[in-house]
mmCIF file of C-alpha atoms and ligand atoms in Angstrom:
data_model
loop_
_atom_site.group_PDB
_atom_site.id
_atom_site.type_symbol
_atom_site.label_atom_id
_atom_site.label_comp_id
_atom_site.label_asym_id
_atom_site.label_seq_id
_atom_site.Cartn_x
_atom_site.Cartn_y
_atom_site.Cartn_z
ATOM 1 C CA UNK A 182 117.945 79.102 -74.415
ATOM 2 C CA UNK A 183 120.769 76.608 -74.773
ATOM 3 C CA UNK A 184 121.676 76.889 -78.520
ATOM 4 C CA UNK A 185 124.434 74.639 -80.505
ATOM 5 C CA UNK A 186 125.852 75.643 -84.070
ATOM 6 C CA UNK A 187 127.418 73.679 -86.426
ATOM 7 C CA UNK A 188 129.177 73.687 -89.584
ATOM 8 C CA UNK A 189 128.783 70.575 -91.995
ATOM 9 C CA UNK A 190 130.151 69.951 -95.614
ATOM 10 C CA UNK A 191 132.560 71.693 -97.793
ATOM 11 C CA UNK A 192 133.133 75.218 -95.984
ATOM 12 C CA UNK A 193 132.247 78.337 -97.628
ATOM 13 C CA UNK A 194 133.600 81.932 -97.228
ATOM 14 C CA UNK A 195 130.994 83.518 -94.761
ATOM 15 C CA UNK A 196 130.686 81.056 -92.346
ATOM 16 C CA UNK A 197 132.162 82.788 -89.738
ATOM 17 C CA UNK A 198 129.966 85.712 -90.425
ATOM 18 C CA UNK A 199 126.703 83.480 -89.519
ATOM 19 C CA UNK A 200 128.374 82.299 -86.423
ATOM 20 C CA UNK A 201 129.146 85.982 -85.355
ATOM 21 C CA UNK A 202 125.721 87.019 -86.482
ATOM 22 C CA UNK A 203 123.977 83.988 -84.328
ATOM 23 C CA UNK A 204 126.398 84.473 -81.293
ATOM 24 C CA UNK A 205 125.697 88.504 -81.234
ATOM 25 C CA UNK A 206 122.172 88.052 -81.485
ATOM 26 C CA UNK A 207 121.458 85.323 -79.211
ATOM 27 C CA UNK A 208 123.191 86.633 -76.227
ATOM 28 C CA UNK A 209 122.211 90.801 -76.990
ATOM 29 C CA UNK A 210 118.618 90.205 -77.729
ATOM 30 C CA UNK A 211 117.859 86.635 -76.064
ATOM 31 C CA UNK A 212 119.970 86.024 -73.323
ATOM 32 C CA UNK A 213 121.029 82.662 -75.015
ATOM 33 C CA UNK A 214 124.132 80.153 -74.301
ATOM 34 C CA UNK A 215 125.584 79.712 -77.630
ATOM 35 C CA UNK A 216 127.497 76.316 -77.921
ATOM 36 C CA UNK A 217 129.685 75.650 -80.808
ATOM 37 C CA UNK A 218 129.787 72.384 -82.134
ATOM 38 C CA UNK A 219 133.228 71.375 -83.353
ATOM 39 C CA UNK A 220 133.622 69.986 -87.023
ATOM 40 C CA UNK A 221 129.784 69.615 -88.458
ATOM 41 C CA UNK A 222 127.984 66.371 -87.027
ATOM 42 C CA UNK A 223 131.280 64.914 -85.968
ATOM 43 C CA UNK A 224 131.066 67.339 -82.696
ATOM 44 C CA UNK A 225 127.623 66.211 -81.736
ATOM 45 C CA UNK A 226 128.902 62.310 -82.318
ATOM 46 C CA UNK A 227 131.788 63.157 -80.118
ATOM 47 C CA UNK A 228 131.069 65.527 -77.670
ATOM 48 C CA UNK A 229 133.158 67.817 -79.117
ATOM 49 C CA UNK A 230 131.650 71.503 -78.103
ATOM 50 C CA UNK A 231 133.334 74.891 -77.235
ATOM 51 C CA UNK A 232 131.229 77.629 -75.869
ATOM 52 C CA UNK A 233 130.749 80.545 -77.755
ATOM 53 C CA UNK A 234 131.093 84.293 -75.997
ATOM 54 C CA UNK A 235 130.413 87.861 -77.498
ATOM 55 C CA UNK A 236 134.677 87.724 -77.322
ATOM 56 C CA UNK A 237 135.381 84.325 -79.097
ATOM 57 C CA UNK A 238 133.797 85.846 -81.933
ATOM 58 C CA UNK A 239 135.346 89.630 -82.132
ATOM 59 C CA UNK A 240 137.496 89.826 -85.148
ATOM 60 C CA UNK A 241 135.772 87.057 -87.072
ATOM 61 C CA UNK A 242 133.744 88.438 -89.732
ATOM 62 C CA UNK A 243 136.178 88.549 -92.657
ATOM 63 C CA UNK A 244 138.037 85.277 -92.043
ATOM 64 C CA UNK A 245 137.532 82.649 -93.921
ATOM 65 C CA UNK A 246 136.833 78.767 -93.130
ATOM 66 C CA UNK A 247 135.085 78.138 -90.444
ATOM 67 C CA UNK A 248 136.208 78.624 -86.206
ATOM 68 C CA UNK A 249 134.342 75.912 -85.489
ATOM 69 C CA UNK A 250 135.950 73.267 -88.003
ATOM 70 C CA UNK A 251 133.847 71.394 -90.493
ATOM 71 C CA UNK A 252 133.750 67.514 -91.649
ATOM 72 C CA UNK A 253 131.865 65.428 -93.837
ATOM 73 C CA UNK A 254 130.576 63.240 -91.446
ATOM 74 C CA UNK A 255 127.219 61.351 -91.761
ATOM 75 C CA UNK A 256 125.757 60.408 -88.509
ATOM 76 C CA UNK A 257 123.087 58.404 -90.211
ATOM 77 C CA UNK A 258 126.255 56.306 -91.899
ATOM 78 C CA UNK A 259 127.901 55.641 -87.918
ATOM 79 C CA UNK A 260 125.658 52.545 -86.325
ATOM 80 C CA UNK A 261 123.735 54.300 -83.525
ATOM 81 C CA UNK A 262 124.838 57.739 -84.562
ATOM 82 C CA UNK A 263 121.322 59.786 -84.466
ATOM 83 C CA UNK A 264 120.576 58.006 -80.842
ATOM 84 C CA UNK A 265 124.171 59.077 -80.201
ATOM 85 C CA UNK A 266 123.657 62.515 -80.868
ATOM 86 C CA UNK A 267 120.528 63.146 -78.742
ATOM 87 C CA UNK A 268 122.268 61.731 -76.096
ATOM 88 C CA UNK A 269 124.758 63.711 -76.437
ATOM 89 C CA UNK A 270 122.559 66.751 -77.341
ATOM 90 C CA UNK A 271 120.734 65.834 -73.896
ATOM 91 C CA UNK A 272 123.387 65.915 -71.681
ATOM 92 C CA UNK A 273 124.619 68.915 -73.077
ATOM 93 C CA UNK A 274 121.065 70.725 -72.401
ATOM 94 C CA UNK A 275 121.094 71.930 -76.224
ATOM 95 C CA UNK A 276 117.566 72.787 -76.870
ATOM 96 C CA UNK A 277 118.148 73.554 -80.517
ATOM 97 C CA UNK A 278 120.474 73.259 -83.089
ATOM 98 C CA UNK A 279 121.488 76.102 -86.247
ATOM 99 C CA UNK A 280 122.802 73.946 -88.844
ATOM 100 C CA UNK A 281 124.845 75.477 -91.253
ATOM 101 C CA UNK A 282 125.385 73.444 -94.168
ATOM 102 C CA UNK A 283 124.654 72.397 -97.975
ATOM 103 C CA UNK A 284 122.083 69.930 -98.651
ATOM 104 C CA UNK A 285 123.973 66.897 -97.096
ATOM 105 C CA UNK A 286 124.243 68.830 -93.944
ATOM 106 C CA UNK A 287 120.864 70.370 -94.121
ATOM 107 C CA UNK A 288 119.615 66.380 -94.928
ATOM 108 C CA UNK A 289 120.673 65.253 -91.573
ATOM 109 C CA UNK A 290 119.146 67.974 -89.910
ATOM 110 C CA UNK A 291 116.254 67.010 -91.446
ATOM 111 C CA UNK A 292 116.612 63.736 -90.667
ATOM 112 C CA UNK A 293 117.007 64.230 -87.025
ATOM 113 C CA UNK A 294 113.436 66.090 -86.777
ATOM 114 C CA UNK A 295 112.769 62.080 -86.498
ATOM 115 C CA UNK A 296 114.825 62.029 -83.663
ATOM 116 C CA UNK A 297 113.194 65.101 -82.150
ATOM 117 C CA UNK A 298 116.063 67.197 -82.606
ATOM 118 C CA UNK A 299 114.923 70.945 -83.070
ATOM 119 C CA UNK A 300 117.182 72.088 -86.165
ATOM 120 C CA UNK A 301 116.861 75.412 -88.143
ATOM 121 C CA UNK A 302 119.123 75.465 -91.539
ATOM 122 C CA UNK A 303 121.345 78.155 -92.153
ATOM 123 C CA UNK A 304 122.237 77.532 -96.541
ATOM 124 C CA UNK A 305 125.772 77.420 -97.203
ATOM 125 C CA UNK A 306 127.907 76.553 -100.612
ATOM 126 C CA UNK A 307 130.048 78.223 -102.565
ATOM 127 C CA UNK A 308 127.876 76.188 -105.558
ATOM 128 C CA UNK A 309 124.321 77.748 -104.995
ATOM 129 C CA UNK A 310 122.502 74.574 -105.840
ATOM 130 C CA UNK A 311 120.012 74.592 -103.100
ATOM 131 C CA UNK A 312 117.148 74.622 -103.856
ATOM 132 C CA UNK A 313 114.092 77.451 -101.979
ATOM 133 C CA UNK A 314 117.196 80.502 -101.891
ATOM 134 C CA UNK A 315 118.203 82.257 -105.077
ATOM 135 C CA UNK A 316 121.700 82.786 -102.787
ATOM 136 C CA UNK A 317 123.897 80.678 -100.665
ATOM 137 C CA UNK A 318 126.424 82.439 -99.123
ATOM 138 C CA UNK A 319 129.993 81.609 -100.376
ATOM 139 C CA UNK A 320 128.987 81.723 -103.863
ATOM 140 C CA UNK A 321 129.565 85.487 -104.934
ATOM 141 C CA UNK A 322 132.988 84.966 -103.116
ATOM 142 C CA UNK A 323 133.923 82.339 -105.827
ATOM 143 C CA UNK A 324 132.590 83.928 -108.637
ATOM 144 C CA UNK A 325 134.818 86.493 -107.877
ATOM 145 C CA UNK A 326 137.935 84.554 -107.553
ATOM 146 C CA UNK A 327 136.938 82.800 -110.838
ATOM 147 C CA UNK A 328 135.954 86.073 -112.134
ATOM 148 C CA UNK A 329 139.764 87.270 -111.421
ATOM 149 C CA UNK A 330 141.303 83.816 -112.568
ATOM 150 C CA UNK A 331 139.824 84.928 -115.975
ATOM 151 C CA UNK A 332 140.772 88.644 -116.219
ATOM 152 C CA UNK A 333 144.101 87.480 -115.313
ATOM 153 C CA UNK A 334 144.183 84.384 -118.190
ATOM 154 C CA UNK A 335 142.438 87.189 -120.413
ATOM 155 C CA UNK A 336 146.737 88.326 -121.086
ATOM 156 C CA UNK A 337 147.798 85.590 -120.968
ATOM 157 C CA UNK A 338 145.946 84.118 -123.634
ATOM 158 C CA UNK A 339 146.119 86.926 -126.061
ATOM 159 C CA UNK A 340 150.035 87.227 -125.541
ATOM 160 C CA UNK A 341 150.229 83.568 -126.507
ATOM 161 C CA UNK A 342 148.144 83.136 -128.993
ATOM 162 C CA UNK A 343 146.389 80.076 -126.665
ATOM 163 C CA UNK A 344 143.418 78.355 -126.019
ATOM 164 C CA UNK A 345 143.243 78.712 -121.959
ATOM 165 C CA UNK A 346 140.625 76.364 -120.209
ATOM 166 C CA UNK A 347 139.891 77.504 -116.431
ATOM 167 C CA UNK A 348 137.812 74.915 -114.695
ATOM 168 C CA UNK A 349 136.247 75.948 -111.470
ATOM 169 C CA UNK A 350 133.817 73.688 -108.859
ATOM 170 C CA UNK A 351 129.988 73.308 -108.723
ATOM 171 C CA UNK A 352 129.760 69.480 -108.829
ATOM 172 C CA UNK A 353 126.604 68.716 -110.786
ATOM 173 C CA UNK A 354 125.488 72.453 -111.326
ATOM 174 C CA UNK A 355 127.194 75.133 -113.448
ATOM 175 C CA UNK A 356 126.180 78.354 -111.132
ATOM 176 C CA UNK A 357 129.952 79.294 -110.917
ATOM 177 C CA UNK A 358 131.198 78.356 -114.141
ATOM 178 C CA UNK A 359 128.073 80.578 -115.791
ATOM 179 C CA UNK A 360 128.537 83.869 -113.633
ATOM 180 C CA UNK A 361 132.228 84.230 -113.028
ATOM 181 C CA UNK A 362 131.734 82.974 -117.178
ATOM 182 C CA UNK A 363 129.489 85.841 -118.167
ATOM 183 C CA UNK A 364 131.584 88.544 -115.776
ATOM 184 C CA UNK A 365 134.887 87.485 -117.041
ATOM 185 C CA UNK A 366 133.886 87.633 -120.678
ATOM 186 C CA UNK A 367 134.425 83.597 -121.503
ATOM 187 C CA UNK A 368 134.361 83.024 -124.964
ATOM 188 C CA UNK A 369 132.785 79.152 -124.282
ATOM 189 C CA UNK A 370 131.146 78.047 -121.018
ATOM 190 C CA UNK A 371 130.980 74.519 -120.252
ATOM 191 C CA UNK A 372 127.881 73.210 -117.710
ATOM 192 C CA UNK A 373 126.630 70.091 -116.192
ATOM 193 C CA UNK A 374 123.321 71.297 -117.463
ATOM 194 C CA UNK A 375 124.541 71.565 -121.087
ATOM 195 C CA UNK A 376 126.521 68.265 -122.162
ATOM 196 C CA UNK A 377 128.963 69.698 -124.749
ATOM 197 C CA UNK A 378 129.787 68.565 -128.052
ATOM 198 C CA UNK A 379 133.330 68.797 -128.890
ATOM 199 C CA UNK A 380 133.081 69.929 -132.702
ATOM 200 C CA UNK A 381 130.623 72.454 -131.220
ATOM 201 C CA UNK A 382 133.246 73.733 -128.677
ATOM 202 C CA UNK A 383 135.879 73.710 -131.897
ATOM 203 C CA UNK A 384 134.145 75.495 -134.185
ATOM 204 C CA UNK A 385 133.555 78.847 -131.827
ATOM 205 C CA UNK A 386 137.255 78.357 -131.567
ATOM 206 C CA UNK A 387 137.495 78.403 -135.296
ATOM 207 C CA UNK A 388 135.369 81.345 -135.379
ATOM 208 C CA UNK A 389 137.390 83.860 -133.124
ATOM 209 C CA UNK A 390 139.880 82.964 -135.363
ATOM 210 C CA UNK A 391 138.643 83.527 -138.587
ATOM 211 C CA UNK A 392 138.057 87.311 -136.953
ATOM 212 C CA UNK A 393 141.524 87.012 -136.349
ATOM 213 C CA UNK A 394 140.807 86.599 -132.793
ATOM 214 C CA UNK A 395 143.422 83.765 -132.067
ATOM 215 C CA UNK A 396 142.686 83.307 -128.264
ATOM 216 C CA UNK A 397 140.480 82.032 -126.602
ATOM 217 C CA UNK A 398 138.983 81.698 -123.005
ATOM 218 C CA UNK A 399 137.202 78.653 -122.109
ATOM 219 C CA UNK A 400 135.417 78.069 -118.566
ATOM 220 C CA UNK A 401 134.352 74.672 -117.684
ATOM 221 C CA UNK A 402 132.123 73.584 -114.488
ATOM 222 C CA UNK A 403 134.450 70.587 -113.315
ATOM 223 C CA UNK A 404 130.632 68.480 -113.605
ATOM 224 C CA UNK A 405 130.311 69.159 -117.288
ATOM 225 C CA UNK A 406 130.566 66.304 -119.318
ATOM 226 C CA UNK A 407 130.415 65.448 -123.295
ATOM 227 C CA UNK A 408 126.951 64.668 -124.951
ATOM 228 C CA UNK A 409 125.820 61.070 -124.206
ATOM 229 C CA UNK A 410 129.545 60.437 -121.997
ATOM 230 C CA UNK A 411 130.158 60.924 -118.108
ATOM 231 C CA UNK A 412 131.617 63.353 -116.154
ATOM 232 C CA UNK A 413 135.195 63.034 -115.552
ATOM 233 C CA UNK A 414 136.244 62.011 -111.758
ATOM 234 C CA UNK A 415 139.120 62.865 -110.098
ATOM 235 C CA UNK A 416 139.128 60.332 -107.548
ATOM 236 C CA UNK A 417 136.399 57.302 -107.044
ATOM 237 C CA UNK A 418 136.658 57.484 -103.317
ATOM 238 C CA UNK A 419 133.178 57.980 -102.155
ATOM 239 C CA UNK A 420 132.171 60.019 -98.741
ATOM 240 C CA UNK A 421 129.773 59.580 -96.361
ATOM 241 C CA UNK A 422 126.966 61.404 -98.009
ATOM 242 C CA UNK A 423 127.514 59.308 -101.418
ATOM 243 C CA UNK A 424 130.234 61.482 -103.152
ATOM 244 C CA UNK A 425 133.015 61.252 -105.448
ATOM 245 C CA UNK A 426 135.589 63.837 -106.146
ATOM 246 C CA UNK A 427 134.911 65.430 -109.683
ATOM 247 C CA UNK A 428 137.789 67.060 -111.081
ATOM 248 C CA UNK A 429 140.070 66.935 -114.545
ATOM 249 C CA UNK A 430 137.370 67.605 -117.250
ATOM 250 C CA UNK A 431 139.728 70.992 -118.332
ATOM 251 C CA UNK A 432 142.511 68.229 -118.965
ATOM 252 C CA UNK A 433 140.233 66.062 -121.171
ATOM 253 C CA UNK A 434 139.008 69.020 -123.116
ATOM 254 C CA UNK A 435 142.511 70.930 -123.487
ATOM 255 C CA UNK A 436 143.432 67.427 -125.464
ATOM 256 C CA UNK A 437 140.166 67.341 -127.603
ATOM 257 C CA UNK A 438 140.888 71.229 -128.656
ATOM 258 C CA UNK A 439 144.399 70.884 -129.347
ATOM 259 C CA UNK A 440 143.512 67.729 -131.946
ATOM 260 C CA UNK A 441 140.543 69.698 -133.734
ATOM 261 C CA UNK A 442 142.097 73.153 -134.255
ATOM 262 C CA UNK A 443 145.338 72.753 -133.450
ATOM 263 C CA UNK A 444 146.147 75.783 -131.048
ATOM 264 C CA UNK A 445 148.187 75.395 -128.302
ATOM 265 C CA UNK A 446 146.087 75.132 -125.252
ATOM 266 C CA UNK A 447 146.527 74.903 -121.226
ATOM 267 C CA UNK A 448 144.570 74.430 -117.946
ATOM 268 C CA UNK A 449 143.670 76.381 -114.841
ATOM 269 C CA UNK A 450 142.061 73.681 -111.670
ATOM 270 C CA UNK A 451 140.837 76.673 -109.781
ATOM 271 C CA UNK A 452 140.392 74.276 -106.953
ATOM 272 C CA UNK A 453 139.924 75.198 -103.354
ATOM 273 C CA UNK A 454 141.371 79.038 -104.230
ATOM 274 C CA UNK A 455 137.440 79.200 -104.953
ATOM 275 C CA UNK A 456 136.557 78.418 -101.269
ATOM 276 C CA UNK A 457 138.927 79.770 -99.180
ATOM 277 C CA UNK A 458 140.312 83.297 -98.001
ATOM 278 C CA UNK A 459 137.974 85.909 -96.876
ATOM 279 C CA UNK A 460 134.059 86.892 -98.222
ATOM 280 C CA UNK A 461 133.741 89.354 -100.327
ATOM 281 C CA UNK A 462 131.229 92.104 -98.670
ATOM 282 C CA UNK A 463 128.228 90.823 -100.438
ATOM 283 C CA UNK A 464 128.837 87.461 -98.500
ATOM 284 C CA UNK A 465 129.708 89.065 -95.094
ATOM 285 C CA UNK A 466 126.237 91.008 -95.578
ATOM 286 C CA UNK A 467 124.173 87.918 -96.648
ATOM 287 C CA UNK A 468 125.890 85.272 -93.952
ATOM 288 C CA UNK A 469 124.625 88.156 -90.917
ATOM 289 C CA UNK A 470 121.187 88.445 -92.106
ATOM 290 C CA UNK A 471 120.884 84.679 -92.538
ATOM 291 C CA UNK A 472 122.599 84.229 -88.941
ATOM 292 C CA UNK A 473 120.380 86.849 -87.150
ATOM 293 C CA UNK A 474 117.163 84.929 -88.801
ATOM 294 C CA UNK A 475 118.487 81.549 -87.916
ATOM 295 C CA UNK A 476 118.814 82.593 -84.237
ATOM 296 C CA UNK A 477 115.334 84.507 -84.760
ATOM 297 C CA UNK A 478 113.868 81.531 -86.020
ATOM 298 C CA UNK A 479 114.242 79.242 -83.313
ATOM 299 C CA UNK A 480 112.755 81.674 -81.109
ATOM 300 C CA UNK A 481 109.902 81.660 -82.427
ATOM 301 C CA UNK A 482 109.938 78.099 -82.711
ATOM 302 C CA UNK A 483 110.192 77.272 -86.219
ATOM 303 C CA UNK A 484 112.555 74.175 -86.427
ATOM 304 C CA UNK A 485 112.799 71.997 -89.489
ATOM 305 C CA UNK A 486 112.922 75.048 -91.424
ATOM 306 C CA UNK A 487 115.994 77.348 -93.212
ATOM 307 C CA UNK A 488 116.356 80.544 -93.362
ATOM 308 C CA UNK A 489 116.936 81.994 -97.324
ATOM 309 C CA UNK A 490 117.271 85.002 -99.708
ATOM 310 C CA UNK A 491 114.317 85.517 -101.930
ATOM 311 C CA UNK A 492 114.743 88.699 -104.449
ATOM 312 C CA UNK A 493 116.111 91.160 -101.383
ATOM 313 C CA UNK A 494 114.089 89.817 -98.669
ATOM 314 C CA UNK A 495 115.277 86.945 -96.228
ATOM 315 C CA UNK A 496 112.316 83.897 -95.639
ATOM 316 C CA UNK A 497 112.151 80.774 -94.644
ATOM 317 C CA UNK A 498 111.291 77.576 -96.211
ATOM 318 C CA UNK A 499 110.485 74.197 -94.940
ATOM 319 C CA UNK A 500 113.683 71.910 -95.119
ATOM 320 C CA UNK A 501 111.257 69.281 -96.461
ATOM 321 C CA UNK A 502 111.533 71.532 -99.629
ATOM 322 C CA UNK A 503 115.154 71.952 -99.910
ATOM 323 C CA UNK A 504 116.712 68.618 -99.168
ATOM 324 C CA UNK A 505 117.603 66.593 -102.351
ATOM 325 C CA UNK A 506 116.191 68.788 -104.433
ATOM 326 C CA UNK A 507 118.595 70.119 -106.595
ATOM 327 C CA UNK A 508 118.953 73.588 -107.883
ATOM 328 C CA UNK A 509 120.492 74.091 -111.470
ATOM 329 C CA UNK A 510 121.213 76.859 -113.854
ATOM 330 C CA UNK A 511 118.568 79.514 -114.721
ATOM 331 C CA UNK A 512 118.992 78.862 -118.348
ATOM 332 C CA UNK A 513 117.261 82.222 -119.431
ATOM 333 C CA UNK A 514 120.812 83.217 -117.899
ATOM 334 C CA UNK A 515 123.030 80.734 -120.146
ATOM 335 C CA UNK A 516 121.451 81.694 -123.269
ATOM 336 C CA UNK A 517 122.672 85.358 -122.372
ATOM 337 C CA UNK A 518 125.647 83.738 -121.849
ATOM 338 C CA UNK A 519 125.659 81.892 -125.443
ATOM 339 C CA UNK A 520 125.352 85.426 -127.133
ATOM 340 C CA UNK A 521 128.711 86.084 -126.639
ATOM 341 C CA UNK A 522 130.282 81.932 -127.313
ATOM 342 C CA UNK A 523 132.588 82.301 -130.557
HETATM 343 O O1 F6P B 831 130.388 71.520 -102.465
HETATM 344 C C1 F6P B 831 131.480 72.364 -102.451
HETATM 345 C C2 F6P B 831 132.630 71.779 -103.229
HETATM 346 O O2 F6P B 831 133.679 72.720 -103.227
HETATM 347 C C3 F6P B 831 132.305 71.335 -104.658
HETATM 348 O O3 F6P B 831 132.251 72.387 -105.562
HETATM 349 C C4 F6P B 831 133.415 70.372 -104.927
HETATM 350 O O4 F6P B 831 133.047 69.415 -105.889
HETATM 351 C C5 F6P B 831 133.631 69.730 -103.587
HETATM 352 O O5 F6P B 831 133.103 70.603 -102.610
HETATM 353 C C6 F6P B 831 135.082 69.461 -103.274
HETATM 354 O O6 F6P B 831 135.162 68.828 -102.066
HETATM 355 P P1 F6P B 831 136.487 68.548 -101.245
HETATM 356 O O7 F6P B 831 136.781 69.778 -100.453
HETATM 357 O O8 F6P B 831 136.138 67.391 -100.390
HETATM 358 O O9 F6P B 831 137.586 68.294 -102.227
#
């Protein structure tokens, strides 16, 4: 078979691992043309493809970003775009397409079953809130960089006598800022899931002092916002799929703490030092199986589907099921989490 791949959305360390895993195993077992698709949807819009050999991916696995490029772009936003793409799909002679994406990526492929594009989803984020996987790749890679961020604050901190606020990325879900929370021993952890109440955040504060504790680590999901208020933006411009850029909550918070208890605090963005750089091995391992099943998956014909990790075992579920549907916080995990706030 002819077979495109494509990465769409923020990328995610591992994605080069999927794209080795679906290149090996479509030409070694299947005798497939792999076609990579340059820079998510965009490539499809603009005939923007590079073949894909057993050589152009050697060396691959532990790099991060993503060979083929990655964009934002919403077909279903460009006048024309999905007829666009099967033509362009046509004259290519792609008979299927692995889409490797979060749930805006994963949408359009959903979409484009409409169109009668074949599409099998491959899920990708370093925030883990898809829904139908208890995994995406990309995610245990920036736990551990936030995981590290706070170790490293940990000194910091307790040399200075400081209140240190790390914020890290998840959007509307607080996956990262709970686990890399609960690893690196946070003393507060701030979710979308949880609106916070200032006094609340103060008075664990107040506690670790009182035990003569007078440091503190704070992480914050850049989503989380204050009981009954908003989450703070960073910038209002809005992308294709409907999205502004969250950011700056630490900032807000680092002035709130500093009024109410009156220790000298500072802020960590994490930023993009979450996303890029290579996968740990956990991610390597969990990008291949996902690749081999997405490329296993459209041989036997089941488009409109994505391949995921449920407990140890890899599955797939109807895209129908994952698109939109957001996946937040186990909170049996948070209140873990909560034993140790203060
Ligand atoms: O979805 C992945 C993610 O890193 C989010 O955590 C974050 O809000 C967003 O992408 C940042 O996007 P950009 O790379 O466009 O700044």
């Amino acid at each position: 078979m002819k077979i495109g791949v494509l990465s769409g959305g923020g990328d995610a360390p591992g994605i080069n691992a999927v794209i080795r895993a679906v290149v090996r195993r479509g030409i070694q077992s299947y005798n497939d043309e792999i076609i990579g698709i340059r820079d998510g949807w965009r490539g499809l819009l603009e005939n923007a493809f590079t073949p894909l050999n057993l050589n152009a991916v050697s060396g691959i696995l532990p790099r991060g970003g993503s060979i083929l490029g990655t964009s934002r772009t919403n077909p279903f936003k460009r006048e024309g775009g999905p007829e666009q793409i099967m033509e362009n799909a046509g004259k290519a002679g792609l008979e299927a397409v692995i889409a490797i994406g979060g749930d805006d990526t994963l949408s359009v492929a959903y979409k484009m079953a409409d169109y009668r594009l074949k599409c099998v989803g491959v899920p990708k984020t370093i925030d883990n809130d898809l829904s139908g996987t208890d995994y995406t790749f990309g995610f245990n890679t920036a736990v551990a960089i936030a995981t590290e961020a706070l170790d490293r604050l940990h000194s910091t901190a307790e040399a200075h006598n400081r209140v240190m606020i790390l914020e890290v990325m998840g959007r509307y879900t607080g996956h990262i800022a709970l686990e890399a929370g609960l690893a690196g021993g946070a003393d507060v952890i701030l979710i979308p899931e949880k609106p916070f109440d200032i006094e609340e955040v103060c008075e664990y504060i107040r506690r670790r002092q009182k035990r003569g504790r007078n440091f503190s680590l704070i992480v914050v999901a850049e989503g989380a916002k204050p009981k009954g208020g908003k989450e703070i933006v960073y910038s209002e411009r809005i992308d294709e799929f409907g999205h502004i850029s969250l950011g700056g909550v630490g900032y807000y918070l680092a002035k709130e703490i500093e009024k109410c208890t009156g220790i000298e605090t500072r802020v960590v963005v994490l930023g993009h030092i979450q996303r890029g750089g290579s996968p740990t091995a956990y991610d390597r391992i969990l990008a291949t199986r996902f690749g081999i099943a997405a490329i296993d998956l459209v041989h036997e014909g089941k488009f409109g589907y994505m391949v995921a990790l449920q407990g140890n075992k890899i599955v797939s579920v109807p895209l129908k099921d994952v698109v939109g549907k957001r996946k937040t916080v186990d909170l049996e995990l948070y209140n873990i989490a909560k034993v140790f706030f203060g």
